[in-house]
Coordinates of C-alpha atoms in Angstrom, one line a residue:
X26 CA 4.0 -19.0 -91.3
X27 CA 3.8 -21.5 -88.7
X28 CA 2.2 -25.0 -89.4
X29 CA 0.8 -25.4 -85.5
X30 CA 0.6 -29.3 -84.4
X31 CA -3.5 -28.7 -83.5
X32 CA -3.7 -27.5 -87.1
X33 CA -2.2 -31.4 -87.9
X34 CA -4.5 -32.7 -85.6
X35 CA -7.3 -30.5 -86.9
X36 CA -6.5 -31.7 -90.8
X37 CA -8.0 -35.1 -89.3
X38 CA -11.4 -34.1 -89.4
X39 CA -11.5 -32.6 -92.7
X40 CA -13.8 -34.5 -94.6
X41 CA -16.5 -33.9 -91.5
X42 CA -16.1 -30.0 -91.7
X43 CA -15.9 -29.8 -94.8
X44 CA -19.2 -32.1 -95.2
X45 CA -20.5 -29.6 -93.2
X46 CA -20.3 -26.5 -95.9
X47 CA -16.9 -25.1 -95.0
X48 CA -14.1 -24.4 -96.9
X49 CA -11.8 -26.3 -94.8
X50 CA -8.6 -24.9 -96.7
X51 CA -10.0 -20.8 -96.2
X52 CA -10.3 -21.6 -92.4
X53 CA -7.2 -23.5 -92.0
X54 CA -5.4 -20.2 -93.4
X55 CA -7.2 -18.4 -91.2
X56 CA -6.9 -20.3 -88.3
X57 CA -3.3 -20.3 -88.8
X58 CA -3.4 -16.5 -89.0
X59 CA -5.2 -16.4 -85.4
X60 CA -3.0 -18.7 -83.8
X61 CA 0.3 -16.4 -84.7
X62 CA -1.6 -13.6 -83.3
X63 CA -2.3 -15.3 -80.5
X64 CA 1.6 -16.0 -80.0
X65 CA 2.1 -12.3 -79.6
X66 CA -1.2 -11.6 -77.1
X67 CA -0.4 -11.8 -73.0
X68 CA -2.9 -13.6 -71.1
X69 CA -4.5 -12.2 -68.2
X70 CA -2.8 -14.4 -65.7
X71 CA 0.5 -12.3 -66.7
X72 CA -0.7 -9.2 -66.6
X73 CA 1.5 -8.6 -63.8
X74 CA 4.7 -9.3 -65.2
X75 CA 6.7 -8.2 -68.2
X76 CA 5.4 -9.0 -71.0
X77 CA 7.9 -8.5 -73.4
X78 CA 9.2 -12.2 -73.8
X79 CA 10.3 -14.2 -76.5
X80 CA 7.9 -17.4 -77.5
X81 CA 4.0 -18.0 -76.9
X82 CA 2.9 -16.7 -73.8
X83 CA -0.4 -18.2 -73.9
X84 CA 1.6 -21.4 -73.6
X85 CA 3.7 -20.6 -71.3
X86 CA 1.0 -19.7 -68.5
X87 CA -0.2 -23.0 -68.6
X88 CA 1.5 -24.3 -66.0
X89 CA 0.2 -21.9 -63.9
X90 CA -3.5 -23.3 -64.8
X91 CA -2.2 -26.7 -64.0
X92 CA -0.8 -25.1 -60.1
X93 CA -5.1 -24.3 -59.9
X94 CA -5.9 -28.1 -60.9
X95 CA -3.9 -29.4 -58.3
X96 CA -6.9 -28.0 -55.7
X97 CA -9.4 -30.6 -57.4
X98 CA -6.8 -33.5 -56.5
X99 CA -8.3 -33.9 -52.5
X100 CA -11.6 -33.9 -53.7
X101 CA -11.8 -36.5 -55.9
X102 CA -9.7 -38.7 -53.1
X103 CA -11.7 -37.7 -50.3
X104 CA -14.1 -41.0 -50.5
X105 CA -17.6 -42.1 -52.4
X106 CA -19.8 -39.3 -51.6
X107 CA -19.7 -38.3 -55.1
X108 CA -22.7 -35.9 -55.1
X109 CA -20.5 -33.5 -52.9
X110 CA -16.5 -34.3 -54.0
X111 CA -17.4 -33.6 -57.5
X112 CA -19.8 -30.7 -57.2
X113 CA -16.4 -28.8 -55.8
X114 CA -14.3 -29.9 -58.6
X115 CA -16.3 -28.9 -61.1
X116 CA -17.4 -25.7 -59.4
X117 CA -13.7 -24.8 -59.0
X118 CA -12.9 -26.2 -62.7
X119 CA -15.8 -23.8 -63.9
X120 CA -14.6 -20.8 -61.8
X121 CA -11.5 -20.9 -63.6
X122 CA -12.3 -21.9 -66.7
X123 CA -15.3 -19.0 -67.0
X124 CA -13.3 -16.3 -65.5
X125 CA -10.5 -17.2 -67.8
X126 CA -13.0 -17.0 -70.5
X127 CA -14.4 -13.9 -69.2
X128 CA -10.7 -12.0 -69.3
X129 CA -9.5 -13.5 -72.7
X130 CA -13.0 -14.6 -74.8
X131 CA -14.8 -11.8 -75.7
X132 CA -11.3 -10.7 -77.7
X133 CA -11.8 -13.8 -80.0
X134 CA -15.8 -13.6 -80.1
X135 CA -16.5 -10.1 -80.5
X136 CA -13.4 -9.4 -83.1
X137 CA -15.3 -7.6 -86.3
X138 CA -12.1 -7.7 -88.0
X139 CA -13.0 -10.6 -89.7
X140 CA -15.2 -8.6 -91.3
X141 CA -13.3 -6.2 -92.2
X142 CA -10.3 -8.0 -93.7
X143 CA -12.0 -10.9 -94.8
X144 CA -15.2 -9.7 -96.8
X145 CA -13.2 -8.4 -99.8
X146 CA -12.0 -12.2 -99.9
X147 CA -14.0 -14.9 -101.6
X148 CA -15.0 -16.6 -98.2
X149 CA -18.1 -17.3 -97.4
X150 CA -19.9 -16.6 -93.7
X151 CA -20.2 -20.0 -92.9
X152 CA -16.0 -20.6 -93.2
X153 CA -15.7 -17.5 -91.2
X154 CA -18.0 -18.3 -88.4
X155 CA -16.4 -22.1 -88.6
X156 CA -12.7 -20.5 -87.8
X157 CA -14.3 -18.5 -85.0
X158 CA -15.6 -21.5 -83.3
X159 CA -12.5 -23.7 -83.5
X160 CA -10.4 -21.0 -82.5
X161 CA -12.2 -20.7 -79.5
X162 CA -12.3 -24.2 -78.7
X163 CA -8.6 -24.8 -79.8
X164 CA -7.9 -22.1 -77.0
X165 CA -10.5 -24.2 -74.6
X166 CA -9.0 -27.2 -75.1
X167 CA -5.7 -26.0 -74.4
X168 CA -6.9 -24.0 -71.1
X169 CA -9.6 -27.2 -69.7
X170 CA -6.3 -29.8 -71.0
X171 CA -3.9 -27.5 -68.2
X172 CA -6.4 -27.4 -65.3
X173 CA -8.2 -30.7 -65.6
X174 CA -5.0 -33.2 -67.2
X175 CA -3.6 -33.7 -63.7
X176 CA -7.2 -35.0 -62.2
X177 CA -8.2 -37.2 -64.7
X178 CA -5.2 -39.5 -64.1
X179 CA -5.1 -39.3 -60.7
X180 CA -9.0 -40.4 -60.7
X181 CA -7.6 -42.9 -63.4
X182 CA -5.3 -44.6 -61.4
X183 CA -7.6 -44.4 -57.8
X184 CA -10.7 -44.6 -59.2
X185 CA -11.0 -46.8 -61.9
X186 CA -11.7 -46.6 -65.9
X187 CA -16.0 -46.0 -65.5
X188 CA -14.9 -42.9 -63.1
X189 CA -12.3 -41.5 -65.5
X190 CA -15.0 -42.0 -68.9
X191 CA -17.7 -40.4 -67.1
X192 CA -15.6 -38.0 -65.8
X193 CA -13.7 -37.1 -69.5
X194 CA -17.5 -37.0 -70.9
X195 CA -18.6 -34.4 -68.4
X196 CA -15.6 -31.9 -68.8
X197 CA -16.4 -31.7 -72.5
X198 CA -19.8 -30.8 -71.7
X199 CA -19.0 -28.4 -68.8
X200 CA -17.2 -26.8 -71.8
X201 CA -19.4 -26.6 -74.0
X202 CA -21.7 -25.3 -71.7
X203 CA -19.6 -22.2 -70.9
X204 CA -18.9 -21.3 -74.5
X205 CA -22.8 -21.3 -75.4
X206 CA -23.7 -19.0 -72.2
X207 CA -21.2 -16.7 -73.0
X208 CA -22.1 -15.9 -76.5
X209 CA -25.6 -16.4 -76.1
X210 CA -25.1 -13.6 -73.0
X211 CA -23.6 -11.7 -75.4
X212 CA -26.0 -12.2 -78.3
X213 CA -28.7 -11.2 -75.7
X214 CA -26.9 -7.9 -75.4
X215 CA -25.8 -7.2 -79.3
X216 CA -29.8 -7.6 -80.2
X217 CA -30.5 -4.6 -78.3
X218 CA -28.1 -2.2 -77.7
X219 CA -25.0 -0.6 -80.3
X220 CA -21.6 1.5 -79.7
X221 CA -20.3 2.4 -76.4
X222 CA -23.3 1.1 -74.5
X223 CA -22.6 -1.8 -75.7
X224 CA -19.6 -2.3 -75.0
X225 CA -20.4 -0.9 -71.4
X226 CA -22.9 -3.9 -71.1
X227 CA -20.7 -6.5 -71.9
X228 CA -17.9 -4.8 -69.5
X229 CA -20.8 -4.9 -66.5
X230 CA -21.9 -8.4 -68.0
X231 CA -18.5 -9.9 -67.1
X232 CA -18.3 -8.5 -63.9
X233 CA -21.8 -10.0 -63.0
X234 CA -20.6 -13.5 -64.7
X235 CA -17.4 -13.0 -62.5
X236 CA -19.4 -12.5 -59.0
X237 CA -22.0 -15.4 -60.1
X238 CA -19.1 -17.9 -60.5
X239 CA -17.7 -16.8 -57.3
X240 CA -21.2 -16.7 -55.3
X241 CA -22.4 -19.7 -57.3
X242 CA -19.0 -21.8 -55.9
X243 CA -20.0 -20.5 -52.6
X244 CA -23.4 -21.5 -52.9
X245 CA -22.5 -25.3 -53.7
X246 CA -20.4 -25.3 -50.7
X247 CA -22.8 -24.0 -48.8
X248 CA -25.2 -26.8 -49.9
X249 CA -23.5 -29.5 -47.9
X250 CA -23.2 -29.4 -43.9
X251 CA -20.4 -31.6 -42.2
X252 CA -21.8 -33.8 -38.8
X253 CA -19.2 -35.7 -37.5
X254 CA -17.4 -37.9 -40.5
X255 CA -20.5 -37.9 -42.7
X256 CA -21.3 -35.2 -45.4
X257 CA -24.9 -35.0 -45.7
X258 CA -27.2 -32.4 -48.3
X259 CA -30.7 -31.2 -48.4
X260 CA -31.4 -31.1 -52.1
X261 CA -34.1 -28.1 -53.1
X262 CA -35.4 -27.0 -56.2
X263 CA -32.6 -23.7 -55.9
X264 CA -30.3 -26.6 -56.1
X265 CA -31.4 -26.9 -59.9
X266 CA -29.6 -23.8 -60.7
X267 CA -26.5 -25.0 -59.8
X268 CA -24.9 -26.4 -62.9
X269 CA -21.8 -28.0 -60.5
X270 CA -24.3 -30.2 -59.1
X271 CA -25.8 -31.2 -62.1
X272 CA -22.4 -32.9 -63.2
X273 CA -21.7 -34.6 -59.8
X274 CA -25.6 -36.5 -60.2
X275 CA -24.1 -39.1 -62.7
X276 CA -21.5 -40.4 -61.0
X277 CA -23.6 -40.8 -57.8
X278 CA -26.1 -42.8 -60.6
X279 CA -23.1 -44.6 -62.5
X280 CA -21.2 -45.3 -59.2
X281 CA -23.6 -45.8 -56.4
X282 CA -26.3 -46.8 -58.4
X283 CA -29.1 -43.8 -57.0
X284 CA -31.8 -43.3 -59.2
X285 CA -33.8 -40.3 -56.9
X286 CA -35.9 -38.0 -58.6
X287 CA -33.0 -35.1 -57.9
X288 CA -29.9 -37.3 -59.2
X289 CA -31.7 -38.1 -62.3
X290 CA -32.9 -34.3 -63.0
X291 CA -29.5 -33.5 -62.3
X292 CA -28.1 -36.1 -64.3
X293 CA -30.4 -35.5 -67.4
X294 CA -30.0 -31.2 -67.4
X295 CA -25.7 -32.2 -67.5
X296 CA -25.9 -33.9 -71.1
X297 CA -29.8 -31.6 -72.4
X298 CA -29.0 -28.2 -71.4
X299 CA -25.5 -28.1 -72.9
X300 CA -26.9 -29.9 -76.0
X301 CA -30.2 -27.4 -76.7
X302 CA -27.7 -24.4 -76.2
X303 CA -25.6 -25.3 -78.7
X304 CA -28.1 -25.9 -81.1
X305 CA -29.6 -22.6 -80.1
X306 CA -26.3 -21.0 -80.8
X307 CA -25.9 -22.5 -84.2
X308 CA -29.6 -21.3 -84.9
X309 CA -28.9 -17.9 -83.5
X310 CA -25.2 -17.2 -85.1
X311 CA -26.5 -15.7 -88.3
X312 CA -28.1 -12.7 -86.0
X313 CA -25.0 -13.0 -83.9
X314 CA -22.8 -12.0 -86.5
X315 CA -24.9 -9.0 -88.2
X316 CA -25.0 -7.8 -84.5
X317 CA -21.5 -7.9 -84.7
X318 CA -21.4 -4.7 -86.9
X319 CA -22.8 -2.7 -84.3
X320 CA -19.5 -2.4 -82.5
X321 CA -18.7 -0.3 -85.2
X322 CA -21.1 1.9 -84.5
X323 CA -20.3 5.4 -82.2
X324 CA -22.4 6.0 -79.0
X325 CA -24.9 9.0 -80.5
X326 CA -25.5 9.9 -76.3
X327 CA -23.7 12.7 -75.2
X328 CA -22.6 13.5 -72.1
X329 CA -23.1 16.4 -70.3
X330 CA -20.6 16.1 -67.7
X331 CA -22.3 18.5 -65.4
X332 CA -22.0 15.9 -62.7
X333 CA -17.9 15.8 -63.1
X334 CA -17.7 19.7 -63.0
X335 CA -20.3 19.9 -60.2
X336 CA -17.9 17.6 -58.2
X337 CA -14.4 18.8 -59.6
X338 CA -14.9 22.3 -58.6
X339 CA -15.3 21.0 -54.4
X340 CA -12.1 18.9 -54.2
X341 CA -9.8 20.5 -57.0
X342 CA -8.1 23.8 -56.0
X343 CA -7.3 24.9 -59.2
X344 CA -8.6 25.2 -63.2
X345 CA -5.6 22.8 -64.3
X346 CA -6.5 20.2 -61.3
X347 CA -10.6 20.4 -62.3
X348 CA -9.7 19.9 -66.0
X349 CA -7.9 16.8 -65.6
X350 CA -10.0 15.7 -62.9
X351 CA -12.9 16.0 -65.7
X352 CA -10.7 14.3 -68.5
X353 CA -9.4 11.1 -66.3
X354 CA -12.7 10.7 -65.7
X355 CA -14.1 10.8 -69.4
X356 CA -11.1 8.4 -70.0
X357 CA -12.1 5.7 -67.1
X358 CA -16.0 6.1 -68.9
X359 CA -14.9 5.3 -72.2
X360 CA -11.8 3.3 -72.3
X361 CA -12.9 0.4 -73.0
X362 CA -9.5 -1.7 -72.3
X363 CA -9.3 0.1 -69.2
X364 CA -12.8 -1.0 -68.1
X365 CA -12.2 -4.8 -69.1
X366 CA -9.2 -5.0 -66.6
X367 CA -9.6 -2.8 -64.0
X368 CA -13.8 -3.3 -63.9
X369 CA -13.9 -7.2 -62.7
X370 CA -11.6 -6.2 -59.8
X371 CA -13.8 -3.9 -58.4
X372 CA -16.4 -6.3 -58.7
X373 CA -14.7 -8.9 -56.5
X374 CA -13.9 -5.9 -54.0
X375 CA -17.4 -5.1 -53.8
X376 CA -18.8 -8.6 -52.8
X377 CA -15.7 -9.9 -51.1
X378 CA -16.2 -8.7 -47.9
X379 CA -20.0 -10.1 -47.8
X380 CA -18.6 -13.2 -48.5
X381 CA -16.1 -13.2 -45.3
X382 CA -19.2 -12.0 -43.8
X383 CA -21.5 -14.7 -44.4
X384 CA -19.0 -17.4 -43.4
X385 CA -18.8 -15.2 -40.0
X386 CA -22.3 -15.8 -39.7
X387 CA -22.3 -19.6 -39.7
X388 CA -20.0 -20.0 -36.8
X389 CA -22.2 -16.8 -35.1
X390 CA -25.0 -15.3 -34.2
X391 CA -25.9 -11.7 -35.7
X392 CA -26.0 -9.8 -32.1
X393 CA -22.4 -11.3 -31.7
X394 CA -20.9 -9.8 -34.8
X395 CA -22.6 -6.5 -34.2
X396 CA -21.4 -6.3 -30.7
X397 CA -18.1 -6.8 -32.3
X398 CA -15.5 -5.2 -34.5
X399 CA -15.8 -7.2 -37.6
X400 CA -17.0 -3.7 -39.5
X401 CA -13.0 -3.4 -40.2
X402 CA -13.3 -6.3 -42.9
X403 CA -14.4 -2.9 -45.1
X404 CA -10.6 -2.1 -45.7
X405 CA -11.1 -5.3 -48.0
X406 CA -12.0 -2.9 -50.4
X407 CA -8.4 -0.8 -50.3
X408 CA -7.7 -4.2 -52.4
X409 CA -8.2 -2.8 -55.7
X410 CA -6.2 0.6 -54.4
X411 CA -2.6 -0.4 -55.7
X412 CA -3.3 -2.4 -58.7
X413 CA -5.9 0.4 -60.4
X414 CA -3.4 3.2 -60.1
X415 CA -0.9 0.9 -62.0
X416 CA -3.2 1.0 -64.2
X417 CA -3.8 4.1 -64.6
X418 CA -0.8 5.3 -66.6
X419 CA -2.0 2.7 -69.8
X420 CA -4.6 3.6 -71.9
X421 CA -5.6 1.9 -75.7
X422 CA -4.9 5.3 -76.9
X423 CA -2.0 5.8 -75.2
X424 CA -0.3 8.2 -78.7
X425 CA -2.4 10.9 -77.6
X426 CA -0.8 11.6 -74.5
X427 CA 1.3 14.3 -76.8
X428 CA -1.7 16.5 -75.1
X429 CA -0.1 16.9 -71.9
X430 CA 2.5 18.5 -73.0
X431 CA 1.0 21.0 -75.1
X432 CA -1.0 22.2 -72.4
X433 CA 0.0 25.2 -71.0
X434 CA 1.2 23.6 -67.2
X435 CA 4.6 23.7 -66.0
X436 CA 4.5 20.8 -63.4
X437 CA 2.5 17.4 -64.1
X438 CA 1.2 18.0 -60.4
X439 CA -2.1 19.4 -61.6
X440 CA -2.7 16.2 -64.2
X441 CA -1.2 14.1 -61.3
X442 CA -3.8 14.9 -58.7
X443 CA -6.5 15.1 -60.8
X444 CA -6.5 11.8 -62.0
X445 CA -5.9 10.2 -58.5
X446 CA -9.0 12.3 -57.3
X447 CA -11.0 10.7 -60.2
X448 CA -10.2 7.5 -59.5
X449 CA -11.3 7.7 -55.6
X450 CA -14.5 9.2 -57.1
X451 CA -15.3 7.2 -60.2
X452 CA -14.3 4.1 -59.0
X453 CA -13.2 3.8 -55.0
X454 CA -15.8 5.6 -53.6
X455 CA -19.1 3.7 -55.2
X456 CA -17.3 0.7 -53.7
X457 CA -16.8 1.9 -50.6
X458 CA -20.4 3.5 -49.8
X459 CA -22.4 0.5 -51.1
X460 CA -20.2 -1.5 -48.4
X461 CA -20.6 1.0 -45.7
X462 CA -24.5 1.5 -46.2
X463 CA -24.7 -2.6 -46.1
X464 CA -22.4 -2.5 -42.7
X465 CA -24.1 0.4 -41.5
X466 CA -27.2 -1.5 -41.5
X467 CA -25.7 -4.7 -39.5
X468 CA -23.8 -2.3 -36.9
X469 CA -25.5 0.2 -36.6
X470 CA -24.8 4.1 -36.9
X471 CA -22.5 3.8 -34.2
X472 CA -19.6 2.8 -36.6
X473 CA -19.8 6.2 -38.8
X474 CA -16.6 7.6 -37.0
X475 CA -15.2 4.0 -37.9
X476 CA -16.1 4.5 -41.6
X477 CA -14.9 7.6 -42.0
X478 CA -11.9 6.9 -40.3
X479 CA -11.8 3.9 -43.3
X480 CA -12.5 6.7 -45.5
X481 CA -9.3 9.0 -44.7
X482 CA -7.3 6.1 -44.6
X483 CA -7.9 5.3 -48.1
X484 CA -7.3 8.7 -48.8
X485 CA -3.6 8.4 -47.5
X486 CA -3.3 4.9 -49.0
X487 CA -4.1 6.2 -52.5
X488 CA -0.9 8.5 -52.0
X489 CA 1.3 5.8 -50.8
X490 CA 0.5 3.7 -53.0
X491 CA 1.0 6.1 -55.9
X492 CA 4.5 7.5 -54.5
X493 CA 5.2 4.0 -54.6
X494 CA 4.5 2.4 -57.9
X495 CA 6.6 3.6 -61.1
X496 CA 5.6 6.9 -62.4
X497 CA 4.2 7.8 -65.4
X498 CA 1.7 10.6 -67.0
X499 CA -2.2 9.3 -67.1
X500 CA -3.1 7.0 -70.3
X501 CA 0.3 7.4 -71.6
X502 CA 1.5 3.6 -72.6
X503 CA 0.6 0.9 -73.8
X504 CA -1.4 -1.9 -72.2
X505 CA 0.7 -4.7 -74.4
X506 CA 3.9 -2.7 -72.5
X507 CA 2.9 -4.8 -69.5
X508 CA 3.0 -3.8 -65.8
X509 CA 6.9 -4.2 -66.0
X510 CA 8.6 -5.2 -62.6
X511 CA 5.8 -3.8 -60.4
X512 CA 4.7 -6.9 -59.0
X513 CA 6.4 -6.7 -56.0
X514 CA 5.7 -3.6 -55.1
X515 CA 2.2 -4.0 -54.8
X516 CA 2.6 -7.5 -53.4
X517 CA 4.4 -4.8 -50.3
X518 CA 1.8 -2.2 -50.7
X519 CA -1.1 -4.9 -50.1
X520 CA 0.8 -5.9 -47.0
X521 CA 0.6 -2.2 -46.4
X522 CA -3.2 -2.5 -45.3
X523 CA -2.7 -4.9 -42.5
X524 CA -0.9 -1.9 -40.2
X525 CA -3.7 0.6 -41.4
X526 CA -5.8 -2.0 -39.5
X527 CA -4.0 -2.4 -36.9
X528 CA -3.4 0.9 -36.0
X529 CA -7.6 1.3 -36.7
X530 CA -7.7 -1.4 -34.0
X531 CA -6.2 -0.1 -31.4
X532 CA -7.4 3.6 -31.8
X533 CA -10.7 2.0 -30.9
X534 CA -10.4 0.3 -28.1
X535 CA -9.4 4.0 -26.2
X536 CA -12.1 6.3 -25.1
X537 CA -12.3 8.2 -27.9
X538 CA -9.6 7.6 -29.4
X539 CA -11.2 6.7 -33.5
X540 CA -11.6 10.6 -33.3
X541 CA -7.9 11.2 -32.2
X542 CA -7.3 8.9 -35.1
X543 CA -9.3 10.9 -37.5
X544 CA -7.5 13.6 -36.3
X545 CA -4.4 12.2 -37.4
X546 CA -5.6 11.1 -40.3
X547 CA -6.8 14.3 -41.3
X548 CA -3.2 15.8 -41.0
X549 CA -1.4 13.5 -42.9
X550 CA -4.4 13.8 -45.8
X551 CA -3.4 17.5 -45.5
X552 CA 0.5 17.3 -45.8
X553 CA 0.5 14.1 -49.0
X554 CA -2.5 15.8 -51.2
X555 CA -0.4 19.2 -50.8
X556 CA 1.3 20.6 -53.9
X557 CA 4.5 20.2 -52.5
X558 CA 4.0 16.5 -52.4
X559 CA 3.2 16.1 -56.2
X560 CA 5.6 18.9 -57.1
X561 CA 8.1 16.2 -55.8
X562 CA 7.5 13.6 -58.5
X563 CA 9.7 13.6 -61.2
X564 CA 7.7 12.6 -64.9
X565 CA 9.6 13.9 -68.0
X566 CA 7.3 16.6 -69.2
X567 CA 7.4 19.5 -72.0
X568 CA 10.9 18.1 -73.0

């Protein structure tokens, strides 16, 4: 097995873990273990590319990590107004960092396979926990090293020594900082709830965690108006729940020498806070780990599913379409993989075109945007169209697809459609009526044609999108056989939504003419959700 270099490094700080109670020799074995299996997992930044390469992909992607840390570079040179250069860096460090966290951490923190394997070993809990930990932080150090390596000598080199120290000091904290939140968030949620629900939390959890980091980086720019040359801030006591700001307070104190009441709150929540939560996680991890077991557990709530056949029997034609319309939706409820990739996307759909919105606003008044046609930043939300039905045809369970061909179909077309209509249902449309009852309210009831002109467009570009992408039967392979070669093709079918716009543009600015649209619309629905169209795709099946 592989001797890894941070496992060298690591060997240097023996004595002080192992003064600590740990059986530095068990969790080097196991840490060594882990950092194979880590050769073999793809990180989320390649989910959209093949993933079966030779060599450590985690590695390997952190160049692109280091392409995101180039963005802090203009920041840091922009001039002495330290309070509002570094409150972007770190609140763009942070964004990625967390949602990096987000997509690959839980994997690491919630694995109860230590458990399994290693409770029939003579290792003690304290040795496991120990591995746990500086797994997660060899993986941190590896990610923060890629994003942030480039900035600290650039602010070395322009800045001076006493910038780059304070600066160093402050990313370890930052770090620190994110691990504790996320395992306390999740210890939160294992001291209350067991099985599927749980695991249903901590999918919704990292969608919410995903929107505050994007609406929290939003907020610290927000925080800071431009007159002229100057920058100039209103600090308010929101401001103290901004942790960005709190690590751009001690350079204005080390560097321009403030000492205001806000600068040193700031300053002194940057080094506590981080501090107290890790203490509070070391107290805690005990319960954290018993908690653990209750992902073993099986959901004991049962669902009905009176709601999917209620549905199912209004837009499925047939027996075969309703039955697979019920199953594909079952799967999307309880595949938990699924959820954890496809689930954060629709988060960012849902509050993306807000966000456009609100920097509308600034630049205009309310009564302007609603006199306008701005209510067509809504196909935002066809966003998530292309890359969910990729994902479609993977599933954690992917071996049991041998159903579909013992059932007693002749064409794939009923399993097909089914799936695509339980998608727009259980996913697509929540989205979309949440955004149009939130426009509707800013423009008005005048823009229902619009919407459900939006509506059938969708429609269509679920088709398109579907004829387009490789085919495959629902939940029939593997996540870890990647999204092979289909990259460009969405990259095409996202360009795809700018003419669906366009075309919605111009259809209302006739007399009229959004209906003549819908109209249109309405056909072309008719002709790609037709049998014949399905009937068309070719999917090995009961060969």
């Amino acid at each position: 097995m592989e001797n890894f270099q941070t496992l060298k490094l690591l060997d240097y700080f023996r004595k002080p873990i192992e003064k600590l109670g740990v059986d530095y020799t068990s969790m080097r074995k196991i840490l060594q273990v882990k950092l194979t299996m880590d050769k073999r997992r793809v990180p989320t930044i390649f989910t959209q590319s093949n993933t079966k390469k030779e060599g450590n992909q985690f590695l390997k992607s952190l160049w692109l990590y280091a392409l995101f840390g180039l963005a802090n570079i203009p920041f840091i040179l922009l001039g002495d107004n330290y309070l509002f250069q570094m409150s972007i860096v770190f609140g763009i460090a942070m964004f990625i960092i967390m949602t990096s966290m987000i997509s690959d951490f839980s994997s690491v923190l919630l694995d109860v396979r230590d458990k399994t394997i290693l409770q029939t070993k003579p290792v003690d809990q304290k040795t496991i926990s120990a591995s746990k930990l500086v797994h997660v932080i060899i993986y941190l150090f590896f990610l923060t090293g890629s994003i942030m390596t480039i900035p600290l000598l650039v602010s070395l080199f322009t800045k001076g020594i006493l910038f780059f120290l304070v600066f160093l000091i402050e990313i370890i904290f930052v770090n620190l900082l994110i691990i504790v939140i996320t395992a306390l968030l999740y210890l939160f949620i294992l001291r209350f709830f067991d099985g599927e629900k749980l695991m249903d939390l901590i999918n919704y959890v990292q969608i919410m965690l995903s929107l505050a980091t994007i609406v929290g980086y939003q907020l610290v720019i927000r925080s800071f108006e431009f007159i002229n040359v100057d920058i100039h801030i209103t600090l308010n006591w929101w401001h103290f729940f901004l942790p960005p700001l709190w690590y751009a307070a001690p350079f204005e104190w080390v560097l321009n020498g403030k000492t205001d009441v806000y600068i040193m709150i700031f300053t002194v929540l940057a080094f506590l806070v981080p501090m107290i939560s890790i203490a509070l996680y070391i107290k805690l991890m005990p319960a954290f780990e018993r908690n653990l077991q209750k992902l073993t557990a099986q959901s004991t709530g049962k669902s009905s599913g009176r709601k999917e056949s209620f549905i199912g029997k209004w837009i499925c034609r047939n027996n075969e379409e309703r039955t697979f319309f019920r199953f594909a939706n079952q799967m999307m409820k309880q595949e938990r993989e699924f959820k954890l990739k496809v689930y954060p996307s629709l988060g960012l759909a849902l509050v993306l075109p807000f966000l456009l919105f609100y920097n509308e606003v600034r630049f205009r008044s309310l009564e302007e945007i609603a006199s306008s046609q701005y209510y067509l930043a809504i196909y935002i939300c066809l966003l998530i169209v292309p890359t969910i039905i990729m994902m479609l045809k993977y599933s954690g369970t992917y071996k049991g697809a041998w159903i579909f061909r013992t059932a007693p179909i002749q064409h794939p077309a009923p399993i097909l459609k089914g799936t695509l209509k339980a998608f727009l249902v259980k996913l697509f449309l929540p989205v979309f009526i949440l955004q149009s009852l939130v426009f509707g309210f800013i423009f008005s009831a005048a823009i229902i044609p619009n919407l459900v002109a939006v509506l059938l467009s969708s429609f269509v570009y679920t088709v398109l999108c579907f004829l387009s992408l490789k085919k495959a039967l629902p939940f029939s392979e593997s996540f870890k056989a990647g999204q092979q070669g289909e990259g460009f093709t969405i990259f095409v079918l996202l360009l795809l939504i700018g003419p669906l716009i366009g075309l919605h543009y111009v259809s209302s600015m006739v007399s009229f003419g959004v209906y003549f649209y819908i109209a249109v619309l309405l056909l072309a629905n008719y002709f790609l959700w037709s049998d014949r169209t399905f009937q068309r795709v070719k999917i090995r099946f009961n060969d």
